[in-house]
PDB file of C-alpha atoms in Angstrom:
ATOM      1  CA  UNK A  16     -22.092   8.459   3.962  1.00  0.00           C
ATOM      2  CA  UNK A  17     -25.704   8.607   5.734  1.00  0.00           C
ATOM      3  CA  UNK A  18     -26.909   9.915   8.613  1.00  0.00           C
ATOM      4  CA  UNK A  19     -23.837  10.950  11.160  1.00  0.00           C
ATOM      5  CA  UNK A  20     -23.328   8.685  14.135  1.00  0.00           C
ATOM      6  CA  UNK A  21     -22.034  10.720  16.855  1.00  0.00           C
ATOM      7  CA  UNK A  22     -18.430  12.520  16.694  1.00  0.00           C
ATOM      8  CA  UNK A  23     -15.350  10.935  17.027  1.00  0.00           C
ATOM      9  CA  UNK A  24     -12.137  12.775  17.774  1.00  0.00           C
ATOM     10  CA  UNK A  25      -8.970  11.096  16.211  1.00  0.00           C
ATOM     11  CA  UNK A  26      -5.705  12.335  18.214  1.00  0.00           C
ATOM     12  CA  UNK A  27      -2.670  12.323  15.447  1.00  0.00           C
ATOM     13  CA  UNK A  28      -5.519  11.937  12.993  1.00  0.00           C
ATOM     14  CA  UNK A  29      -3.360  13.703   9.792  1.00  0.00           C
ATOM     15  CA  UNK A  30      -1.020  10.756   9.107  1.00  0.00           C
ATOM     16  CA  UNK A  31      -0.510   7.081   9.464  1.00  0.00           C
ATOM     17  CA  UNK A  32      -2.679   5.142  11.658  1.00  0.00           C
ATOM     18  CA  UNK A  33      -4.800   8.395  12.554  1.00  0.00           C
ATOM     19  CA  UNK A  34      -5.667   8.557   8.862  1.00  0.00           C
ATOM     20  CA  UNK A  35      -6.061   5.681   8.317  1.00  0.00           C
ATOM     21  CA  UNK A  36      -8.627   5.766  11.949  1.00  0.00           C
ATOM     22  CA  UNK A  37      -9.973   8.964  10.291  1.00  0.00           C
ATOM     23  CA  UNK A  38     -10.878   7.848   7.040  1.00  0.00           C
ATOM     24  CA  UNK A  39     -12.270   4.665   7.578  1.00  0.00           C
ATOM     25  CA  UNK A  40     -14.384   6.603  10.299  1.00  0.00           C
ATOM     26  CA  UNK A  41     -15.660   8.837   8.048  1.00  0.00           C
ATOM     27  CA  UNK A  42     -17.003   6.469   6.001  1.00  0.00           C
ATOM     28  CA  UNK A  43     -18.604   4.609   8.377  1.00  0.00           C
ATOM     29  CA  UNK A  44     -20.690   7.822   9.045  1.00  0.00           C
ATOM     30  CA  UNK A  45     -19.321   9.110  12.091  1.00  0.00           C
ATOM     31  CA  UNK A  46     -17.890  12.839  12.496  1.00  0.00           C
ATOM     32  CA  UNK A  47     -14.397  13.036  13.023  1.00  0.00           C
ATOM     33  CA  UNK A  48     -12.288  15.772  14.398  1.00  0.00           C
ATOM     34  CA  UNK A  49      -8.591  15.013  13.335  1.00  0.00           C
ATOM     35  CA  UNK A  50      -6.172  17.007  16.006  1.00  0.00           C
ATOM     36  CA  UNK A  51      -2.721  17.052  15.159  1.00  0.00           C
ATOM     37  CA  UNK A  52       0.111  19.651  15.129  1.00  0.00           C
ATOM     38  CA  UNK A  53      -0.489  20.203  11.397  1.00  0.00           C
ATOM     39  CA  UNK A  54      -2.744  18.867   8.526  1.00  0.00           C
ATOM     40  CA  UNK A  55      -0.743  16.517   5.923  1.00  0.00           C
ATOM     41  CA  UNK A  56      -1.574  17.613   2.608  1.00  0.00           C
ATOM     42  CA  UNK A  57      -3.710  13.711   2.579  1.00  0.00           C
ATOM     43  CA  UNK A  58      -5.789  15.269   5.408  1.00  0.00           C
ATOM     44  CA  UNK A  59      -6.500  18.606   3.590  1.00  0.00           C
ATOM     45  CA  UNK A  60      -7.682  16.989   0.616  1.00  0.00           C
ATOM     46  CA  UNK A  61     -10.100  14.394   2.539  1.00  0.00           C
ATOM     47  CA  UNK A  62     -11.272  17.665   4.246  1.00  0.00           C
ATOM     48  CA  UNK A  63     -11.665  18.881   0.760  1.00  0.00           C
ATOM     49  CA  UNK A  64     -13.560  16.056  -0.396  1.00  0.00           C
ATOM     50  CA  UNK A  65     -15.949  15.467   2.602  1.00  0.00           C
ATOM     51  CA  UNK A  66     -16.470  18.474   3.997  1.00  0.00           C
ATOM     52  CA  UNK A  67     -18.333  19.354   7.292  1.00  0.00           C
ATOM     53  CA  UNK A  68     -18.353  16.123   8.671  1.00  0.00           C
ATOM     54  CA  UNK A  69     -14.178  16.563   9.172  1.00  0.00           C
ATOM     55  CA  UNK A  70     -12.699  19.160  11.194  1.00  0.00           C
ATOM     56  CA  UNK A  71      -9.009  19.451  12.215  1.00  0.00           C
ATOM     57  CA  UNK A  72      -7.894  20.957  15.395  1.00  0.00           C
ATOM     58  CA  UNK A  73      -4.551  21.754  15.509  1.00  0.00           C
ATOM     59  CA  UNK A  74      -2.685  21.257  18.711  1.00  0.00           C
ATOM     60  CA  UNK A  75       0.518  20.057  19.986  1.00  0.00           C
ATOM     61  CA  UNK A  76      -0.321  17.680  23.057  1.00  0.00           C
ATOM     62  CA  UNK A  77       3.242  17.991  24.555  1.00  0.00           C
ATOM     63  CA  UNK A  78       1.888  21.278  25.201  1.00  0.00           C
ATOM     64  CA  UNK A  79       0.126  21.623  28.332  1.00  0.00           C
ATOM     65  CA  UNK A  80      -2.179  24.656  27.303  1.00  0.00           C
ATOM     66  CA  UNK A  81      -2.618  23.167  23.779  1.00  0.00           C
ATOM     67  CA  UNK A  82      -3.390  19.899  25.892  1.00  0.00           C
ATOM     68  CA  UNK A  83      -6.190  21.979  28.076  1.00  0.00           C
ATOM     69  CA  UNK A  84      -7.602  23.567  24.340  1.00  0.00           C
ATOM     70  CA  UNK A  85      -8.567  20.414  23.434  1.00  0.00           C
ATOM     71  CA  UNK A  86      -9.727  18.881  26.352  1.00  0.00           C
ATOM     72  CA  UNK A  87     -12.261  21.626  26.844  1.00  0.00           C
ATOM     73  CA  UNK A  88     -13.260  20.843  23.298  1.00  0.00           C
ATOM     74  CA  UNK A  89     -14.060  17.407  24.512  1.00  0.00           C
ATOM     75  CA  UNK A  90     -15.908  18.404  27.547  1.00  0.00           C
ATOM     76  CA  UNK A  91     -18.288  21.073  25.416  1.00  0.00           C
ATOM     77  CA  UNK A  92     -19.025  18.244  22.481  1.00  0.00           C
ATOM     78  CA  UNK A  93     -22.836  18.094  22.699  1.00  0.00           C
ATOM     79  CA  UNK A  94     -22.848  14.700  20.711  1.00  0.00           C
ATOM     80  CA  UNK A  95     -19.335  13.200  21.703  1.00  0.00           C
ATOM     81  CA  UNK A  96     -19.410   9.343  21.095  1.00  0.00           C
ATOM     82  CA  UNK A  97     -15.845   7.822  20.706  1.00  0.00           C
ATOM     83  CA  UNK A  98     -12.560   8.900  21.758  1.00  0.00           C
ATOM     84  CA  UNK A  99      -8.971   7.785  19.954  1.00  0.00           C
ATOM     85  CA  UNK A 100      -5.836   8.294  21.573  1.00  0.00           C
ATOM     86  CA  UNK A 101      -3.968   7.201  18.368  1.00  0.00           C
ATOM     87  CA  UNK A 102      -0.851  10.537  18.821  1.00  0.00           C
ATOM     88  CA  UNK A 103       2.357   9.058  19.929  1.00  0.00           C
ATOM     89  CA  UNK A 104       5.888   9.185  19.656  1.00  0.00           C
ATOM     90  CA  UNK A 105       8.583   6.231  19.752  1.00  0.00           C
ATOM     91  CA  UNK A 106      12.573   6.976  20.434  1.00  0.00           C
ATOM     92  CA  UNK A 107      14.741   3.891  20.258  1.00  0.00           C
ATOM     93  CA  UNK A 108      18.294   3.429  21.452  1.00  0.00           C
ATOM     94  CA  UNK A 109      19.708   1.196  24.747  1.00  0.00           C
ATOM     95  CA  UNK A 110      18.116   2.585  27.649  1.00  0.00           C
ATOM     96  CA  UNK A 111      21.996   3.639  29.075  1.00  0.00           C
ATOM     97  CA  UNK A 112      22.195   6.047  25.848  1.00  0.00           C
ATOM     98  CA  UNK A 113      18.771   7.219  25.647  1.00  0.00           C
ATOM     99  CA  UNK A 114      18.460  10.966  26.539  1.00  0.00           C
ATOM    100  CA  UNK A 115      16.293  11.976  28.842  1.00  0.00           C
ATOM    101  CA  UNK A 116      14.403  14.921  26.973  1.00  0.00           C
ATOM    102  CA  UNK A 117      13.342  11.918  24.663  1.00  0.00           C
ATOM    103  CA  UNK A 118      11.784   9.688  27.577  1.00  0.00           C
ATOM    104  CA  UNK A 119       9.954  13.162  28.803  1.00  0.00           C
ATOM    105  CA  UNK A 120       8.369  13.959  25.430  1.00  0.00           C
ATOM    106  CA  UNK A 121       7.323   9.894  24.769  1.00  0.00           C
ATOM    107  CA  UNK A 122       5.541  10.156  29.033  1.00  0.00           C
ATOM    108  CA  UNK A 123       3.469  12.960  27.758  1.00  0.00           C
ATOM    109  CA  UNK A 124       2.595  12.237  24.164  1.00  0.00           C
ATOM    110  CA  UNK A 125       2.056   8.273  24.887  1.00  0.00           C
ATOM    111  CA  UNK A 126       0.787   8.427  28.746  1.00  0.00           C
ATOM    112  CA  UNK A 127      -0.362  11.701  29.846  1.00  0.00           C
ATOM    113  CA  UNK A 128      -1.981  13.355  26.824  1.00  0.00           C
ATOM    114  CA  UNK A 129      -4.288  10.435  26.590  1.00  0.00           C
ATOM    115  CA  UNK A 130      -5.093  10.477  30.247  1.00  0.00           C
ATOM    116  CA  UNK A 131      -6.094  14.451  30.215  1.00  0.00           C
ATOM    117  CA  UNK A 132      -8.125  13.849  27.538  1.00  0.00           C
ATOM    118  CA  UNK A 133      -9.568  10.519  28.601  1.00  0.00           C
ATOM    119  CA  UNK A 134     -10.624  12.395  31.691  1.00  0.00           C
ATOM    120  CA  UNK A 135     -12.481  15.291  29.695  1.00  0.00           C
ATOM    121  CA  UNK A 136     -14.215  12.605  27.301  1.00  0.00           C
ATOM    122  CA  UNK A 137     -15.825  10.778  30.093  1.00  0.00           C
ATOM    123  CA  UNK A 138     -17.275  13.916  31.542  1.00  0.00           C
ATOM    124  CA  UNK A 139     -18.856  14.554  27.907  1.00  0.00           C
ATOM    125  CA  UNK A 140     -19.918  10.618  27.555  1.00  0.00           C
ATOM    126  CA  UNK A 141     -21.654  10.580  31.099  1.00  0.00           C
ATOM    127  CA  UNK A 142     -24.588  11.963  29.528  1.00  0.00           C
ATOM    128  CA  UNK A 143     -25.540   8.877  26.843  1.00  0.00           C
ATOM    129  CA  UNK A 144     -22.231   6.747  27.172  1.00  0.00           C
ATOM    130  CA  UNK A 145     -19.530   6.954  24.368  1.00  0.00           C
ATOM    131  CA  UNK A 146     -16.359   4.579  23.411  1.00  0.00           C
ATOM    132  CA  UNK A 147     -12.210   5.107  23.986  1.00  0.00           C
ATOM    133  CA  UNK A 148     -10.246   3.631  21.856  1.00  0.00           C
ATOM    134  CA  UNK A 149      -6.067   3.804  22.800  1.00  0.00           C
ATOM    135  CA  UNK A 150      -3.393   2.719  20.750  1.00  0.00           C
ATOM    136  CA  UNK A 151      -0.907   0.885  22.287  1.00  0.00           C
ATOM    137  CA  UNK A 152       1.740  -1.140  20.546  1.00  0.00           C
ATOM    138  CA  UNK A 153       3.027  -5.159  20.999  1.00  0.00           C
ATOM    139  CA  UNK A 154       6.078  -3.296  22.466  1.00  0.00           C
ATOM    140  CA  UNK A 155       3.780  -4.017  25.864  1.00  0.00           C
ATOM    141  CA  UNK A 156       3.279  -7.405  24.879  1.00  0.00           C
ATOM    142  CA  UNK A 157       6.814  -8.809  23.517  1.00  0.00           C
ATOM    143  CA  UNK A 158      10.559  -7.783  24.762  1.00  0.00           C
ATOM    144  CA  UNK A 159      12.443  -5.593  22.008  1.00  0.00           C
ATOM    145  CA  UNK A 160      16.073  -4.214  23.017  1.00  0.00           C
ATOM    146  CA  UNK A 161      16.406  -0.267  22.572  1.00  0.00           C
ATOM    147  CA  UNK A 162      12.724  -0.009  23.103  1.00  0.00           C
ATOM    148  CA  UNK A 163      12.722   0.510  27.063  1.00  0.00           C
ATOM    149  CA  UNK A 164      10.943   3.924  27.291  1.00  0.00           C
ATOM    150  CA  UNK A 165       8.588   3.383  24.474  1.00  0.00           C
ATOM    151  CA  UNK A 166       7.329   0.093  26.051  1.00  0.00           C
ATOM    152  CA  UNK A 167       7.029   1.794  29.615  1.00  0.00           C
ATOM    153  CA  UNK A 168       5.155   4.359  28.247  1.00  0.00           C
ATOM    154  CA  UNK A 169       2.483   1.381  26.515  1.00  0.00           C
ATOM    155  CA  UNK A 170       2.615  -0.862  29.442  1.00  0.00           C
ATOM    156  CA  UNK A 171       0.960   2.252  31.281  1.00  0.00           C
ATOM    157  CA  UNK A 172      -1.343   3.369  28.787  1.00  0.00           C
ATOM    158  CA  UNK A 173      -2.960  -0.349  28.780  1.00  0.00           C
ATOM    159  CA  UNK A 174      -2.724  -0.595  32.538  1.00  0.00           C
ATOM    160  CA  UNK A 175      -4.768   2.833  32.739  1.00  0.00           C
ATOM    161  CA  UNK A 176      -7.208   1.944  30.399  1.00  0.00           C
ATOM    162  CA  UNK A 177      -8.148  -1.085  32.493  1.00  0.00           C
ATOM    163  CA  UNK A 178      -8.764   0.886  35.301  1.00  0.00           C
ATOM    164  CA  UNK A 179     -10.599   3.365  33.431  1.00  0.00           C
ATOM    165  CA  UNK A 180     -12.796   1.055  32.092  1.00  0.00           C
ATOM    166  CA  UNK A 181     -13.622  -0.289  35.572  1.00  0.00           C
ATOM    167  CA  UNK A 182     -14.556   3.120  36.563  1.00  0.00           C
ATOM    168  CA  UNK A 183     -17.245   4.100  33.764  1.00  0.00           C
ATOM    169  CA  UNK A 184     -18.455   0.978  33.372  1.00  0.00           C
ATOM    170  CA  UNK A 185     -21.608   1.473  35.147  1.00  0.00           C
ATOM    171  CA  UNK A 186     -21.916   4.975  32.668  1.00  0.00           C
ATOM    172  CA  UNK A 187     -22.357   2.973  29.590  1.00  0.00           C
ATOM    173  CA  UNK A 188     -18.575   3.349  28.683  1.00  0.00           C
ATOM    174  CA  UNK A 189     -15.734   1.149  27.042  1.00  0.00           C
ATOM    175  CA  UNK A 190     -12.406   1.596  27.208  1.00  0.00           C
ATOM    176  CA  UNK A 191     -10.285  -0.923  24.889  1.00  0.00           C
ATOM    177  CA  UNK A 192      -6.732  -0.730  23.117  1.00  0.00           C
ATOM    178  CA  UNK A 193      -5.622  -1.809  20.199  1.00  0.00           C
ATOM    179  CA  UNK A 194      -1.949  -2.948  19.809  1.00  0.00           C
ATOM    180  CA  UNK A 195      -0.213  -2.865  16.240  1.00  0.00           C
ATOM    181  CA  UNK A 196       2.970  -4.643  15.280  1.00  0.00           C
ATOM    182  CA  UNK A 197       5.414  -2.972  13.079  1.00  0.00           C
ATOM    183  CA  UNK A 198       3.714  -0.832  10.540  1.00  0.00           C
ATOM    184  CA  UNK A 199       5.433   1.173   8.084  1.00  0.00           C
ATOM    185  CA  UNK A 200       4.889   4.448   9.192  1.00  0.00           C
ATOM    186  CA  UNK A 201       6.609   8.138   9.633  1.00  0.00           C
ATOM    187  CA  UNK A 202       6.675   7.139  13.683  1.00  0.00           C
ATOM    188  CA  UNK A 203       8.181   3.532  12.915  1.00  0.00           C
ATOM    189  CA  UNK A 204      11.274   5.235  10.367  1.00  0.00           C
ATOM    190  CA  UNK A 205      13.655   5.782  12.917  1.00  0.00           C
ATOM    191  CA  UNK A 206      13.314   1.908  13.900  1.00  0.00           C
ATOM    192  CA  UNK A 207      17.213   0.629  12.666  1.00  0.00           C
ATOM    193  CA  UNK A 208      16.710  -2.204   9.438  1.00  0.00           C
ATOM    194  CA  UNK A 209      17.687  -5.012  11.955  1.00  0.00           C
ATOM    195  CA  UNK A 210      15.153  -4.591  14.664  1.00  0.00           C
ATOM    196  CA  UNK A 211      12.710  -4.215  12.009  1.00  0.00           C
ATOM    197  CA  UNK A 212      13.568  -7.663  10.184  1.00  0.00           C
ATOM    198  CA  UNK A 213      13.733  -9.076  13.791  1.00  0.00           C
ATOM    199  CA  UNK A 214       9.690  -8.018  14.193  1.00  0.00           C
ATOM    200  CA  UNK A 215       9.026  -9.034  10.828  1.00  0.00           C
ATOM    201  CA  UNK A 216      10.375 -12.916  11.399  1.00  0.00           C
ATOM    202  CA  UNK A 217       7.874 -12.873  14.201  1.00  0.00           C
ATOM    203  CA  UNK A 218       4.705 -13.104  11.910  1.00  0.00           C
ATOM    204  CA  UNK A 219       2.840 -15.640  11.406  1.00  0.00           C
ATOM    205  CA  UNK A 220       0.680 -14.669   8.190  1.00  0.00           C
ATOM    206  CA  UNK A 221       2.967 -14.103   5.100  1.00  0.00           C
ATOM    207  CA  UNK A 222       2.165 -10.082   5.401  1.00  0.00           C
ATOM    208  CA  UNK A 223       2.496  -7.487   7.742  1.00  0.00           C
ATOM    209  CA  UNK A 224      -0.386  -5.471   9.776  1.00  0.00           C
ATOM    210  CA  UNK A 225      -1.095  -1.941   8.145  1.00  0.00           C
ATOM    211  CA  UNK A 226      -2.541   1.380   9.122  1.00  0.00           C
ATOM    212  CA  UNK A 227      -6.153   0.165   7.522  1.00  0.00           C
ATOM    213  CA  UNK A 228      -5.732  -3.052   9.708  1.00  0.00           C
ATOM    214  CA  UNK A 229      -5.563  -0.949  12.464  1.00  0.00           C
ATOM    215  CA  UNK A 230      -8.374   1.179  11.381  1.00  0.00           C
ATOM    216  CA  UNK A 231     -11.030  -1.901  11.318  1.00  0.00           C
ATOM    217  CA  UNK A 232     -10.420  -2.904  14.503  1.00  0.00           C
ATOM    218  CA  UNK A 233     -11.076   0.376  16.110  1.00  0.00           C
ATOM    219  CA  UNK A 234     -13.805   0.913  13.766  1.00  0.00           C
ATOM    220  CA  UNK A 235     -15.191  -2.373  15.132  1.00  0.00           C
ATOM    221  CA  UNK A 236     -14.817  -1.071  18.861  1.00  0.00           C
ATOM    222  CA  UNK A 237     -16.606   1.566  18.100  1.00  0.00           C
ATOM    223  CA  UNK A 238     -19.370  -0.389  16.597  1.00  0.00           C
ATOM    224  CA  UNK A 239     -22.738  -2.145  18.130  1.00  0.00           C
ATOM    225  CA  UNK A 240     -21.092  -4.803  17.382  1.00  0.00           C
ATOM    226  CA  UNK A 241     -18.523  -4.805  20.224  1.00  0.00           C
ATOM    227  CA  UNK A 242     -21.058  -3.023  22.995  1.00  0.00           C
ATOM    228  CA  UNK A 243     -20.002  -5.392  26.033  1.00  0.00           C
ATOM    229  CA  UNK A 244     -16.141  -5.828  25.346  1.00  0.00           C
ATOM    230  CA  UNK A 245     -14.529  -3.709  27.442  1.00  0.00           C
ATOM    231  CA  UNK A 246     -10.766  -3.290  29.386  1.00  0.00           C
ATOM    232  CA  UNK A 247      -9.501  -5.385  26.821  1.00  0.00           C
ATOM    233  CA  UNK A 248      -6.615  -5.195  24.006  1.00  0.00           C
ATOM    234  CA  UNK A 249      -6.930  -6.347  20.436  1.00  0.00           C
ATOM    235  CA  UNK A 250      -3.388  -6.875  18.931  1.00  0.00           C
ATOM    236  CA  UNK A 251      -3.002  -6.061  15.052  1.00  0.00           C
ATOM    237  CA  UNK A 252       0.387  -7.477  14.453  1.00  0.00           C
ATOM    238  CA  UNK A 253      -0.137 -10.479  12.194  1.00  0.00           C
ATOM    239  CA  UNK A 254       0.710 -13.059  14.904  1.00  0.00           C
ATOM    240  CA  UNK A 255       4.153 -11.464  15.696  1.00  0.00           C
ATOM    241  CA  UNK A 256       3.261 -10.892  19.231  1.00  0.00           C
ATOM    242  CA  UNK A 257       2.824 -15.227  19.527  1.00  0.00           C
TER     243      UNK A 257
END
């Protein structure tokens, strides 16, 4: 894998897109620490296989002092260099029947864990500069019934980064997003079969976007490569999103 580029912490980093994020990352050279409530058997055995240059952290980021644990972690890492808010829950049902506990926990997994933590990264980055990386979804982009709360809480998150990345700017920072379409993953499952075809008929290219997909493109914000894009958001949803 070569010589390590800098750490990378991967938020949700044990399954789907995060692994996906993580492993690709990894590869690249980069350290990774993969936070997540638990480690998927997948994560313990790339641990297994690679060693030092992956840590997990567990942590629960609907929890506020589990949220403060890892933003500390952030602040105190001496060689901090990228930053992806991939963790992030979806709940779909009309917004009239959609219970409130389930709009509460989407604010602060989708919106305000990636804020906290945005906010401890940048203190870390003002030393050399660094990269952010949040994953939104073409929720904020295109109109899909029963998704009301879920595309609030991605509307925000882009609308943040923006802002964020007008602030530390000047500190050698970038803040970008990257949107998937519909990907096949454990967050996606609850998604009913007909709002799923619906998204599918959207493509344009004869396949669907997956986690890997996803993985390059933050893997490409986080390269030389993309050094003056910044506030932007690169959509992974082959064409769906029009």
């Amino acid at each position: 894998m070569g010589e390590a580029l800098g750490t990378v912490f991967v938020t949700g980093g044990s399954r789907g897109i995060g692994l996906a994020v993580t492993r690709r990352l990894l590869t690249a050279g980069y350290r990774v620490v993969a936070v997540s409530r638990t480690a998927s058997s997948e994560l313990a055995a790339l641990r297994e296989a690679v060693g030092d240059p992956l840590t997990f952290l567990a942590a629960d980021l609907t929890s506020g002092d589990d949220r403060i644990a890892v933003a500390d972690r952030l602040r105190k890492c001496a060689d901090l260099y990228g930053l992806v808010n991939n963790a992030g829950v979806a709940s779909g049902a009309l917004h009239v029947a959609t219970a409130w506990s389930d709009v509460s926990r989407m604010w602060q997994l989708n919106v305000e864990a990636p804020m906290s933590l945005c906010q401890a990264a940048v203190k870390a980055m003002y030393r050399g500069g660094g990269r952010i990386v949040n994953i939104s979804s073409i929720a904020a982009h295109r109109t899909f019934r029963g998704l009301g709360a879920y595309t609030a809480t991605k509307c925000a998150l882009e609308g943040f980064s923006r802002v964020l990345a007008a602030e530390v700017g000047g500190r050698g920072i970038t803040v970008n997003c990257v949107a998937p379409g519909f990907i096949d993953t454990a967050m996606t499952a609850a998604i009913d079969d007909d709002l799923r075809a619906a998204i599918n008929r959207r493509n344009m290219l004869d396949r669907g976007a997956t986690p890997d997909d996803v993985a390059r493109s933050v893997e490409f914000l986080l390269s030389p490569a993309a050094e003056a894009i910044t506030a932007q958001v690169i959509r992974v949803d082959s064409g769906s999103g029009g």
